[in-house]
Each structure stands twice: as structure tokens, then as C-alpha cells.
XYZ file of C-alpha atoms in Angstrom:
658
model
C 153.055 63.264 53.773
C 150.799 63.549 56.781
C 151.367 59.922 57.667
C 155.103 60.348 57.271
C 155.246 63.417 59.500
C 153.153 61.787 62.214
C 154.998 58.465 62.113
C 158.485 60.002 62.145
C 158.888 59.866 65.982
C 158.397 56.100 65.827
C 161.383 55.607 63.516
C 163.963 54.581 66.164
C 161.543 52.115 67.777
C 160.715 50.527 64.433
C 164.381 50.245 63.468
C 165.189 48.483 66.744
C 162.294 46.089 66.305
C 163.178 45.481 62.657
C 166.634 44.282 63.628
C 165.512 41.104 65.418
C 161.762 40.720 65.097
C 160.715 41.426 61.534
C 157.236 39.901 61.896
C 156.568 41.740 65.135
C 157.616 45.010 63.551
C 155.339 44.373 60.585
C 152.344 43.800 62.822
C 153.135 46.786 65.031
C 153.588 49.029 62.001
C 150.130 48.087 60.705
C 148.513 48.954 64.025
C 150.479 52.193 64.196
C 149.287 53.282 60.749
C 145.708 52.418 61.689
C 145.927 54.615 64.768
C 147.535 57.449 62.829
C 144.793 57.385 60.230
C 142.204 57.279 62.999
C 143.849 60.387 64.507
C 144.935 58.468 67.592
C 148.526 59.321 68.477
C 148.456 57.972 72.019
C 151.346 55.630 72.746
C 149.231 53.680 75.257
C 146.414 53.243 72.737
C 148.835 51.956 70.106
C 150.376 49.408 72.450
C 146.927 48.296 73.679
C 145.822 47.686 70.096
C 149.057 45.878 69.320
C 148.694 43.649 72.391
C 145.115 42.734 71.521
C 146.042 41.902 67.926
C 149.095 39.773 68.662
C 147.375 37.802 71.463
C 144.031 37.195 69.768
C 145.069 33.852 68.293
C 144.236 35.007 64.780
C 147.143 37.410 64.400
C 146.076 40.294 62.166
C 143.435 38.456 60.163
C 140.497 39.822 62.144
C 141.536 43.196 63.521
C 138.557 45.511 63.410
C 138.816 49.236 62.919
C 136.746 51.736 64.895
C 134.551 52.451 61.892
C 131.245 50.708 61.436
C 130.429 51.029 57.739
C 133.552 49.365 56.407
C 135.238 47.254 59.071
C 138.982 47.128 58.548
C 140.493 43.687 58.187
C 144.176 43.040 57.713
C 144.790 39.809 55.860
C 141.355 39.438 54.286
C 137.877 40.860 53.724
C 135.395 40.765 56.549
C 133.458 37.524 56.448
C 130.105 39.279 56.783
C 130.795 41.339 53.625
C 131.725 38.467 51.329
C 128.497 38.855 49.366
C 129.573 42.398 48.414
C 133.025 41.385 47.221
C 132.660 37.763 46.014
C 135.660 37.879 43.721
C 138.101 39.256 46.294
C 136.741 36.919 48.925
C 137.318 33.864 46.746
C 140.831 34.964 45.866
C 141.825 35.529 49.465
C 140.194 32.341 50.613
C 142.291 30.470 48.060
C 145.403 32.174 49.408
C 144.512 31.194 52.980
C 144.077 27.594 51.871
C 147.486 27.657 50.200
C 148.841 29.356 53.346
C 150.240 32.086 51.119
C 150.606 35.432 52.895
C 148.556 38.219 51.385
C 150.690 41.135 50.190
C 150.654 44.005 52.650
C 149.821 46.548 49.938
C 146.582 44.725 49.106
C 145.310 44.141 52.621
C 145.399 47.575 54.232
C 142.101 49.324 53.496
C 141.112 52.338 55.551
C 137.591 53.688 55.418
C 136.281 57.091 56.262
C 133.059 55.942 57.852
C 131.479 57.140 61.048
C 133.015 55.982 64.316
C 130.755 53.696 66.330
C 132.129 51.934 69.394
C 135.415 51.301 71.124
C 137.615 48.552 69.807
C 138.039 45.325 71.720
C 141.431 46.305 73.070
C 140.066 49.500 74.566
C 137.214 47.623 76.233
C 139.606 45.047 77.649
C 141.992 47.757 78.847
C 139.147 49.498 80.677
C 138.058 46.262 82.347
C 141.643 45.447 83.243
C 141.987 48.879 84.805
C 138.931 48.225 86.975
C 140.334 44.809 87.901
C 143.702 46.172 88.997
C 142.250 49.099 90.966
C 139.957 46.875 93.018
C 142.223 43.885 93.711
C 143.606 44.909 97.085
C 140.805 42.964 98.754
C 138.996 40.108 97.015
C 136.171 37.853 98.103
C 137.289 34.303 97.352
C 135.088 32.011 95.253
C 133.352 29.495 97.531
C 130.832 26.879 96.517
C 127.394 27.336 98.124
C 128.489 30.627 99.675
C 129.336 33.317 97.131
C 126.071 33.209 95.213
C 124.473 36.394 93.901
C 122.619 36.976 97.200
C 125.753 36.964 99.334
C 127.596 39.084 96.777
C 124.740 41.609 96.859
C 125.054 41.830 100.631
C 128.856 42.136 100.535
C 128.591 44.927 97.977
C 126.570 46.918 100.511
C 129.339 46.368 103.066
C 132.276 47.262 100.803
C 132.124 49.269 97.588
C 135.600 48.344 96.323
C 136.039 44.661 97.206
C 136.513 42.476 94.125
C 133.826 39.797 94.260
C 134.202 36.273 92.875
C 131.309 33.996 92.056
C 131.154 30.407 93.163
C 132.694 28.146 90.556
C 130.460 27.510 87.548
C 131.340 24.261 85.801
C 131.579 24.606 82.039
C 129.335 21.598 81.432
C 126.545 23.348 83.371
C 126.569 26.253 80.921
C 126.840 24.029 77.850
C 123.584 22.149 77.524
C 123.643 18.783 75.735
C 122.582 18.926 72.115
C 118.973 17.923 71.495
C 119.489 17.027 67.842
C 117.111 19.774 66.664
C 119.603 22.383 65.542
C 118.664 22.050 61.877
C 121.706 20.152 60.698
C 124.010 23.141 60.865
C 127.737 22.634 60.873
C 130.680 24.395 62.387
C 130.063 27.960 63.481
C 126.340 27.833 62.655
C 125.867 24.842 64.938
C 127.806 26.548 67.738
C 125.751 29.720 67.407
C 122.522 27.749 67.674
C 123.808 25.945 70.775
C 124.759 29.282 72.350
C 121.272 30.678 71.755
C 119.743 27.594 73.305
C 122.039 27.908 76.337
C 121.075 31.531 76.877
C 117.383 30.678 76.842
C 117.814 28.175 79.689
C 116.577 29.470 83.097
C 119.257 27.365 84.777
C 122.009 29.128 82.822
C 120.500 32.528 83.586
C 120.442 31.660 87.269
C 124.112 30.639 87.221
C 125.214 33.834 85.453
C 122.776 36.287 87.026
C 123.545 39.127 89.418
C 121.349 41.202 91.679
C 118.638 43.088 89.804
C 118.176 45.805 92.449
C 121.747 47.118 92.529
C 124.894 46.960 90.362
C 127.337 44.317 91.494
C 130.348 46.424 90.595
C 133.825 44.889 90.240
C 133.248 41.139 90.076
C 134.733 38.035 88.465
C 132.961 34.989 87.037
C 134.898 31.823 87.847
C 134.689 28.930 85.387
C 135.828 25.358 85.890
C 136.540 22.755 83.274
C 139.092 20.648 81.473
C 137.760 20.805 77.914
C 138.766 23.785 75.795
C 135.683 23.604 73.573
C 133.350 23.596 76.579
C 135.132 26.537 78.162
C 134.961 28.409 74.865
C 131.200 27.834 74.626
C 130.761 28.752 78.304
C 132.578 32.035 77.842
C 130.686 32.637 74.602
C 127.387 31.950 76.371
C 128.198 34.531 79.023
C 129.342 37.046 76.428
C 126.210 36.739 74.308
C 123.962 36.777 77.372
C 125.617 39.926 78.741
C 125.242 41.648 75.370
C 121.544 40.774 75.304
C 121.223 42.139 78.823
C 122.738 45.442 77.753
C 120.451 45.728 74.745
C 117.304 44.490 76.498
C 117.109 45.129 80.223
C 113.792 43.268 80.507
C 115.287 40.022 79.213
C 115.390 38.453 82.685
C 115.110 39.311 86.343
C 118.834 39.853 86.937
C 121.912 41.648 85.621
C 124.908 39.998 84.017
C 128.089 42.033 83.604
C 131.408 40.920 85.055
C 134.785 42.612 85.117
C 136.817 39.490 84.277
C 136.666 35.721 83.916
C 138.657 33.330 86.087
C 139.848 29.759 85.516
C 139.771 27.502 88.575
C 143.086 25.673 88.974
C 143.020 25.349 92.755
C 139.998 23.325 93.909
C 141.226 20.074 95.571
C 137.792 18.465 95.936
C 137.789 14.810 94.810
C 134.598 15.431 92.822
C 136.391 18.171 90.862
C 140.075 17.318 90.695
C 139.535 13.554 90.792
C 136.533 12.483 88.757
C 136.305 15.474 86.405
C 140.060 16.184 86.337
C 139.957 19.943 86.575
C 140.482 22.363 89.433
C 143.839 21.768 91.133
C 144.518 18.773 88.875
C 145.105 21.195 85.999
C 148.381 22.313 87.586
C 149.900 19.033 86.399
C 149.810 20.311 82.815
C 150.603 24.048 82.536
C 150.586 23.916 78.733
C 147.007 22.660 78.777
C 146.048 25.472 81.163
C 147.405 27.912 78.591
C 145.075 26.418 75.981
C 142.114 26.680 78.345
C 142.894 30.329 79.058
C 143.091 30.937 75.317
C 139.696 29.266 74.821
C 138.064 31.508 77.453
C 139.727 34.563 75.933
C 138.441 33.705 72.459
C 134.977 32.962 73.826
C 134.539 36.575 74.941
C 136.290 37.928 71.814
C 139.130 39.240 73.949
C 136.905 41.831 75.593
C 137.555 40.744 79.196
C 140.698 39.895 81.175
C 141.198 36.235 82.059
C 142.708 35.436 85.469
C 143.875 32.164 87.038
C 143.406 30.947 90.615
C 145.752 28.168 91.691
C 147.739 26.673 94.571
C 151.493 26.762 95.172
C 151.785 23.101 94.229
C 150.349 19.601 94.340
C 150.748 16.414 96.329
C 149.540 13.284 94.572
C 147.809 11.320 97.300
C 147.505 8.272 95.055
C 151.260 7.798 95.131
C 151.708 8.216 98.899
C 149.523 9.480 101.752
C 150.173 13.066 102.757
C 152.285 13.582 105.851
C 153.141 17.034 107.130
C 156.491 15.813 108.452
C 157.485 14.355 105.088
C 156.251 17.450 103.302
C 158.388 19.764 105.428
C 161.464 17.775 104.410
C 160.832 18.521 100.734
C 163.241 21.032 99.264
C 161.590 24.440 99.137
C 163.566 25.525 96.076
C 162.295 22.559 94.039
C 158.719 23.328 95.004
C 159.097 26.999 94.168
C 160.701 26.223 90.802
C 157.679 24.106 89.863
C 155.338 26.958 90.809
C 157.471 29.439 88.896
C 157.420 27.224 85.808
C 153.627 26.980 86.009
C 153.250 30.772 86.153
C 155.742 31.324 83.329
C 154.024 28.814 81.061
C 150.503 30.111 81.662
C 151.559 33.751 81.271
C 153.677 33.118 78.176
C 150.670 33.572 75.884
C 150.182 37.152 77.062
C 146.540 36.623 78.096
C 146.648 35.628 81.763
C 148.492 38.336 83.674
C 146.619 38.125 86.987
C 147.055 35.199 89.379
C 145.294 34.489 92.670
C 147.451 31.999 94.555
C 146.373 30.039 97.622
C 149.621 29.740 99.578
C 149.147 26.030 100.317
C 149.633 22.900 98.266
C 146.606 20.907 97.167
C 146.528 17.300 98.374
C 144.812 15.215 95.705
C 143.527 11.672 95.822
C 140.962 12.093 98.598
C 143.427 11.428 101.436
C 142.214 14.528 103.250
C 138.936 16.386 102.928
C 138.568 19.749 101.174
C 138.163 21.373 104.607
C 141.458 19.852 105.800
C 143.069 21.011 102.556
C 142.503 24.526 103.885
C 144.166 23.774 107.238
C 146.659 20.901 107.269
C 149.141 21.920 104.526
C 151.299 24.748 105.905
C 151.056 28.249 104.518
C 154.016 29.531 102.521
C 153.416 33.206 101.906
C 157.057 33.684 100.898
C 156.415 31.878 97.593
C 153.749 34.369 96.523
C 155.816 37.345 97.667
C 158.815 36.062 95.742
C 156.743 35.648 92.585
C 155.470 39.207 92.941
C 159.048 40.475 93.130
C 160.385 38.363 90.252
C 157.460 39.081 87.884
C 156.659 42.779 88.289
C 154.758 42.794 84.987
C 152.233 40.325 86.433
C 149.687 40.782 89.207
C 149.577 38.437 92.205
C 146.904 38.192 94.889
C 147.669 36.132 97.995
C 145.026 33.819 99.456
C 144.854 31.578 102.514
C 144.881 32.065 106.281
C 143.804 35.723 106.322
C 141.149 36.159 109.005
C 140.664 39.899 109.502
C 140.975 43.272 107.865
C 143.889 44.188 110.133
C 145.806 41.083 109.018
C 145.074 41.904 105.383
C 146.547 45.353 105.852
C 149.626 43.909 107.553
C 150.263 41.494 104.688
C 150.015 44.278 102.121
C 152.351 46.464 104.171
C 154.937 43.679 104.346
C 155.153 43.267 100.542
C 154.444 46.278 98.357
C 154.684 44.247 95.150
C 151.553 42.241 96.033
C 148.472 43.402 94.167
C 146.171 42.382 97.008
C 144.885 39.675 99.315
C 141.923 37.321 99.028
C 139.661 36.422 101.956
C 137.134 33.600 102.002
C 135.700 31.995 105.138
C 136.473 35.000 107.325
C 134.309 37.166 105.069
C 131.423 34.739 105.449
C 131.867 34.453 109.223
C 132.032 38.213 109.840
C 131.211 40.378 106.795
C 130.803 43.558 108.854
C 134.375 43.127 110.050
C 135.450 44.293 106.567
C 133.103 47.301 106.459
C 135.994 49.788 106.466
C 138.010 48.001 103.775
C 137.444 50.877 101.340
C 139.074 53.348 103.717
C 141.733 51.085 105.268
C 143.024 49.304 102.149
C 142.136 51.672 99.309
C 142.846 54.988 101.004
C 140.845 57.661 99.225
C 137.671 55.763 98.339
C 136.845 58.256 95.579
C 140.167 57.729 93.819
C 139.816 56.189 90.384
C 136.087 55.656 90.500
C 135.474 57.907 87.511
C 137.340 55.436 85.327
C 135.112 52.485 86.153
C 133.108 51.318 83.216
C 129.812 50.125 84.695
C 126.709 51.363 86.405
C 128.304 50.766 89.798
C 130.374 53.929 89.347
C 127.363 56.193 88.991
C 126.468 55.626 92.639
C 128.354 58.012 94.892
C 130.477 56.547 97.652
C 128.643 58.578 100.278
C 125.457 56.681 99.394
C 126.795 53.492 100.937
C 124.847 52.222 103.956
C 126.370 53.844 107.023
C 125.442 51.138 109.523
C 123.930 47.677 109.719
C 120.397 48.984 109.962
C 120.772 50.623 106.547
C 122.487 47.507 105.184
C 119.459 45.409 106.119
C 117.094 47.941 104.553
C 119.024 47.962 101.281
C 119.398 44.190 101.276
C 115.676 43.916 101.962
C 114.936 45.372 98.535
C 116.968 42.576 96.996
C 115.278 39.754 98.920
C 111.772 41.073 98.241
C 112.494 41.337 94.526
C 113.929 37.814 94.427
C 110.940 36.301 96.214
C 108.544 37.977 93.807
C 110.238 36.283 90.859
C 111.014 32.872 92.361
C 109.558 30.240 94.640
C 110.115 31.159 98.320
C 110.469 27.502 99.261
C 113.388 27.171 96.847
C 115.200 30.447 97.363
C 114.490 31.751 100.871
C 117.196 29.800 102.686
C 119.939 31.206 100.478
C 118.496 34.716 100.828
C 118.494 34.502 104.618
C 121.898 32.801 104.865
C 123.578 35.775 103.188
C 122.880 38.076 106.167
C 122.937 35.517 108.979
C 126.425 36.531 110.211
C 126.071 40.291 109.790
C 126.081 40.704 113.592
C 128.895 38.260 114.349
C 130.563 38.975 117.678
C 127.592 40.837 119.113
C 125.528 39.652 122.054
C 122.452 37.657 120.994
C 123.896 37.000 117.537
C 123.204 33.275 117.934
C 119.549 33.932 118.824
C 119.315 36.170 115.757
C 120.577 33.341 113.548
C 118.091 30.928 115.119
C 115.232 33.322 114.300
C 116.456 33.618 110.718
C 116.595 29.849 110.427
C 112.958 29.640 111.514
C 111.989 32.349 109.013
C 113.845 30.541 106.225
C 111.949 27.305 106.843
C 108.432 28.780 106.828
C 107.688 28.302 103.102
C 108.773 24.676 103.219
C 106.737 24.052 106.357
C 103.663 25.666 104.844
C 104.077 23.565 101.724
C 104.252 20.367 103.757
C 101.197 21.368 105.805
C 99.198 22.176 102.672
C 100.039 18.815 101.145
C 99.200 16.990 104.353
C 95.818 18.717 104.618
C 94.966 17.923 101.010
C 95.702 14.226 101.408
C 94.125 14.051 104.859
C 90.875 15.520 103.562
C 90.846 13.141 100.604
C 91.602 10.110 102.752
C 88.849 10.918 105.276
C 86.088 10.768 102.614
C 87.688 8.482 100.085
C 86.000 10.185 97.100
C 87.353 11.990 94.063
C 84.992 14.918 94.666
C 86.421 15.571 98.122
C 89.936 15.470 96.681
C 89.017 18.124 94.109
C 87.425 20.262 96.809
C 90.474 19.990 99.061
C 92.764 20.868 96.162
C 90.754 23.999 95.332
C 90.900 25.022 99.004
C 94.627 24.653 99.582
C 96.091 25.086 96.110
C 96.722 28.863 96.485
C 98.664 28.339 99.711
C 100.620 25.443 98.278
C 101.342 27.382 95.103
C 102.907 30.203 97.090
C 105.140 27.595 98.689
C 106.075 26.046 95.361
C 104.110 22.780 95.401
C 101.680 23.234 92.551
C 102.421 24.190 88.985
C 98.815 24.746 87.911
C 98.678 28.256 89.386
C 102.003 29.274 87.816
C 100.950 29.502 84.180
C 100.787 33.289 84.471
C 102.367 35.654 86.967
C 99.038 37.450 87.311
C 97.226 34.308 88.418
C 99.912 33.324 90.904
C 99.144 34.411 94.499
C 101.607 36.675 96.256
C 103.447 35.430 99.310
C 102.552 38.744 100.981
C 98.968 37.478 101.230
C 100.029 34.972 103.888
C 102.745 36.723 105.912
C 104.794 39.965 105.907
C 107.542 40.472 103.389
C 110.863 38.803 104.047
C 112.613 42.164 104.488
C 110.215 43.043 107.306
C 110.736 39.686 108.998
C 114.532 40.085 108.926
C 114.356 43.636 110.259
C 111.963 42.604 113.049
C 114.356 39.844 114.113
C 117.225 42.351 114.239
C 115.164 44.759 116.378
C 114.236 41.983 118.815
C 117.827 40.991 119.560
C 119.903 44.147 119.068
C 119.548 47.643 120.406
C 119.958 50.925 118.592
C 123.578 51.132 119.732
C 124.432 48.016 117.704
C 122.186 48.709 114.730
C 123.343 52.337 114.324
C 127.053 51.816 115.067
C 129.008 53.297 112.178
C 131.665 51.555 110.145
C 134.571 53.383 111.758
C 133.214 52.823 115.253
C 132.814 49.114 114.568
C 136.362 48.905 113.235
C 137.791 50.745 116.265
C 135.916 48.439 118.615
C 137.177 45.357 116.792
C 140.776 46.604 116.923
C 140.407 47.355 120.631
C 139.025 43.866 121.310
C 141.878 42.235 119.380
C 144.504 44.298 121.219
C 142.930 43.474 124.569
C 142.942 39.771 123.773
C 146.570 39.980 122.637
C 147.582 41.678 125.898
C 145.821 39.042 127.974
C 147.683 36.325 126.129
C 150.988 38.144 126.588
C 150.432 38.640 130.320
C 149.589 34.981 130.824
C 146.338 33.252 131.558
C 145.088 33.035 135.145
C 145.642 29.738 136.953
C 142.699 27.783 138.283
C 143.031 24.530 140.181
C 140.312 22.117 139.283
C 139.674 18.744 140.795
C 141.210 15.601 139.470
C 139.468 12.354 138.808
C 138.355 11.968 142.425
C 136.831 15.422 142.686
C 139.618 16.837 144.917
C 141.922 19.707 144.053
C 145.083 17.814 144.865
C 145.730 16.962 141.219
C 145.186 20.491 139.985
C 146.020 21.693 136.471
C 146.183 24.993 134.676
C 143.155 26.044 132.683
C 143.259 28.970 130.294
C 141.309 32.038 131.256
C 139.356 31.934 128.006
C 138.050 28.461 128.813
C 137.123 29.495 132.341
C 135.405 32.674 131.178
C 133.446 30.772 128.562
C 132.409 28.142 131.104
C 131.392 30.816 133.639
C 129.346 32.749 131.062
C 127.567 29.556 130.032
C 126.665 28.904 133.642
C 125.232 32.410 133.968
C 123.188 31.977 130.817
């Protein structure tokens, strides 16, 4: 009676669904009854559960209830409990083999156990909520740029920007089998391979985040063409992140991402040519759907899966790319191909978020990856049109956005866009996006209470207020990293992350030159230590002198990463601080040498106002016309004068003064 009274408001919906979609109604009714028994009458919760069940690839055969002691399975007994119910398990296994549906009356078993954790659908809905609320500005995935060090620095600049990792190839996370897995088969063999992958330091480095601060909203991008490899890659991340949550001392970094992303836009010949993934995947949308499904199943449906792609392809093997010939191509045909790709990939109900670079990808190696970001023309109207025609999906526009002001203009032009993605401009001038939280997200406190990670516990007013505080906070990250890794191997990437923090300021080039010298010190010290060891040995020509020289210079060389003998234990390994100041102090000293307090203490809003003023001033100068300067012709006279832009003249004059 209670169930009947509580389910009565759903009668009209069920009758409508029963008319055309009997199977869908049956599945929805099961989820509805589960929620009613669990005292969950929320319409949103019911639809979230229904969506997770119908898009899990296993229909209702593995839907887990929120109770721990007796997990609810529709369509069969839980596999882990088969030893408790051997008879029922055998009977239902026989029915599965005969592909005979199990009667509904014998599959619905509700327990009264104690509630433990949220169901998968709730976890995915929470992550999807974080993803959607922080998509107005995204850091694009860039190889050799968006590593965990640069992402840690960007997080200090902007609290709400959605960060993307550099692409991680699936075959890098799936280690080759060593033939020592004990002869297991099927799932047992896969589980053993996953455990072996997690134990690899290389895999931990690829998946790791900053250990000194939460990374916040971030996306792990995967690349691959094999569904089984992508499944194992996603499974490796999922298991590693769960171990991180249960054991914080497992490694020297965090590992918790908001979503996973499939790379369908990289035009590099090494990726789209030899390995046949990246932008080459757009040739087969149905296969992309399978890859998205594999990633989704690898994380047990607990995270959203997004897709980054281009607006189309040009096969350079068939004909060299020509911009003139490309402009003659019918725009409607090109858009229809893009629309078909989006429809096919989204038809499975898993991928609902797309990041689209508004250029085609030229394959075949006719143009370089750098030219692929410049030569093909931008077509923003394609992405805007998709956002209008598919309001149930989320679209982020990428390509050709160079400043925060331009990002705001693009979002103002099309309200249906979920956000914009910025890549090289973020690397060239990260502080130029310091006010993104206020400019693009409005009230920076809005919606933060719903975030589901440790990043939310830090108040927004605790963000660094200026670049001096950014360097201090980033210094904690670099010092921690150097204590747990070889400076000669990691310092250059640590320093590169903050090299352009003062872009546009006077003496910024000298600051970068100082950082480059600081980054090369461990390598130089390592080379000097090796040279001294061999020089001492060669001067005497005896084995005893070689041993003496080694004992003299081994500690210095070990700090630089040359010798493995001193690295057996962390206690025996000498600290780099014994030879020079900490890296954070060196970076801060370089900033103090080249910039005054006015630059170091300039607030975010003041920096943004100054940047806007500079851009407006430059725009006015261009509108008023450049000054005319007559310069000599080939013979050194001014008879054959020509116009030279004021910017060129000013740059030449400033160089002369310097």
C-alpha cells in the first residue's frame, strides 16, 4: 500500500512510456521502485539513476543499491556473493547462457541493510555538476606544457578554470605483460595487470597532481585507438585514485580528476598518422562511440567522459591542402559531417560535453602541427550553430582566443556556448587571466559548496592576491617536488611553469634568462662532478685514485642525479639544500632583482585594468593611422621613401636605446 500511494503520481508518465517503449518503461519502473523503497522521492535522483542504468552497457544486470550488506542486483545475484547462494547463481547463470530473461518477480530483492555510500549515478552527477559549473574557461591540453607543475601554477592564478592535462597515450598507462601473472584468465588477468600498472612510477607520474594543493576542477585526457587499452587505462586511473583516497601516503602526489577526455583533435603525424588516433578518429564516429564506452566502463561510470575534436578533416594524402581550394568547399556539407559526428558520438548517452577546435585538421604531414593551428581558417559559426541545435549537449569553443577580454566577448555573442578554451595564450601570459573568476564566472562564491573535492574547502579569499604571493605559494610546490625527485630531471619543467608570469612587464626577458640559468644548474653540476671524477682518475691511472675521487664527488653527483648508489634510502641521500638555496628562494630572488614592488604587489583587478587600457590604446593608435617615416632606399637616400608602421619604428628606437 505504501508503495502504491507513493508511486501513484508517476502513473501518467508510466502510461505514456508504456505505449511506445515497453522495455524502457520496465527499466524505469524498477529504478523508481528502488528509489521509493529507499525513501528517495526526488525526481532528479530517479532520472539520474535511470540514466546511469540504461547507459552502463550492462542494462539492469549490475545495478547496485545504496545498501552495503546485501547489494541489490536486477537480473541476477551479485557475483561476489555466489558462494552464499550457489544454487540460485547456477540457475541464473544457465538462464544468461540461454539468453532467457529472468522473471521480474524473481529478480527484485530489496534489503534493509545500513546505507553506506552514494551510488555511481550520484557520484557521476556530482562530478558532472562540477564540470558544467567550471567550463566557461578551460585550459587546453598541450603536450609538454600542461603538466602537473603548470597546472599547479595556473590553479593559483584562477580558482575556477577547468584544467586539462597533456594527452596521456593509453599504451603508456598499459604496461606490456611480463608473463608472470600466474596464468590467470579474463577478469583475473586484467586485475593483475591493473595492479602492476598502478605500481609503476612512470604511471604514477603521468597521473599525478600537485601534492601541496588540490588541483580542483580538472580533466585527464586520454589518447588511443584500441578500446581494450582505453578501458585498462581508465581502470588504472580509477583504481589508483581509489587507493589515493584510502591511503594518502601511497605516493608523493594526488590523483583525482573531475572527468576523462578522449582526444579526437590532435593532427600530429606521430599521433594521427602512425598510431591512427587523435584527429584521425573523426573518420569513424561509430568507433569513437565504442572508445567512449570503453572509458566509461573503465571508471565504472563514476566520471563524465568528454570529447575534444576539430570541425572536420582534410586528408593530405589525397591532395595537398590549399586554403583557396578549401574556401571553395561547401560550408553546409562540412557542417553536416560535423553534425553527424556529434550525433553519432552522443547517441550512446555517455558523451554529452564536446570541446571543439574551430578549425579543420590537415592530416598526412603536409603542414606541421604548429601550422595546423594557424593556416586553416577559424569557423566559430559551426560551434555556435551546434550549441543552438543541441541544447541538451555542452559545447566549448577552442581556437584563436588570445585574451580574457576576447573570451568574454565570445561568450557574450552566443549564450548557448558552455565556455571557451584557451591554450597558447594561457602559457604566454597566465597572469592575463588572473581575473577570470570575476569576469567570466561572476560571483566567485556561487556554487562552490556543491563541489565534491578538497579544492572547495579552501575559501576564495585565500587565493594569492598578487604575483608575489603566487610565487610564494608555487614555491611550496617546487620545493616539495625537488625533495622527492632528481633536480637534474625535474627542475626545468618546474621553472618553465612560472617563466611567463610577468609577461608584458619591463625586464621580463631578463627574468626568463635568469630562470633558464637556475634551471640548468643541476645538470651543470652533474657534468662537472663527472668530469672531475674522470680527470682525477686519468691523472693517476690507478684504481685506488678512482675510488678516492668517487668517494669525494659522489654526494654532489648524487644530488644532481648521476649516481644511484646513494639513492638506496632517502635518509642516505644528500639534500640539494646542502649545495645551494632552495629553488623557491632562487625564483623569488630573481623576481626581486628585475621587478619592483609596484609590479610584484599589483593586484588582479589592477593588472586587468592596465591590460584593458593598453589594448584600448593600441586599438586607438591603429584606428588613427600609423605615423609616416621616410627611410632611405637602396642607395641610402630618402628619395625612395616608404611608409613604416609606428610599432616597427618604436620597437627599433627602443632597441637602439637599450
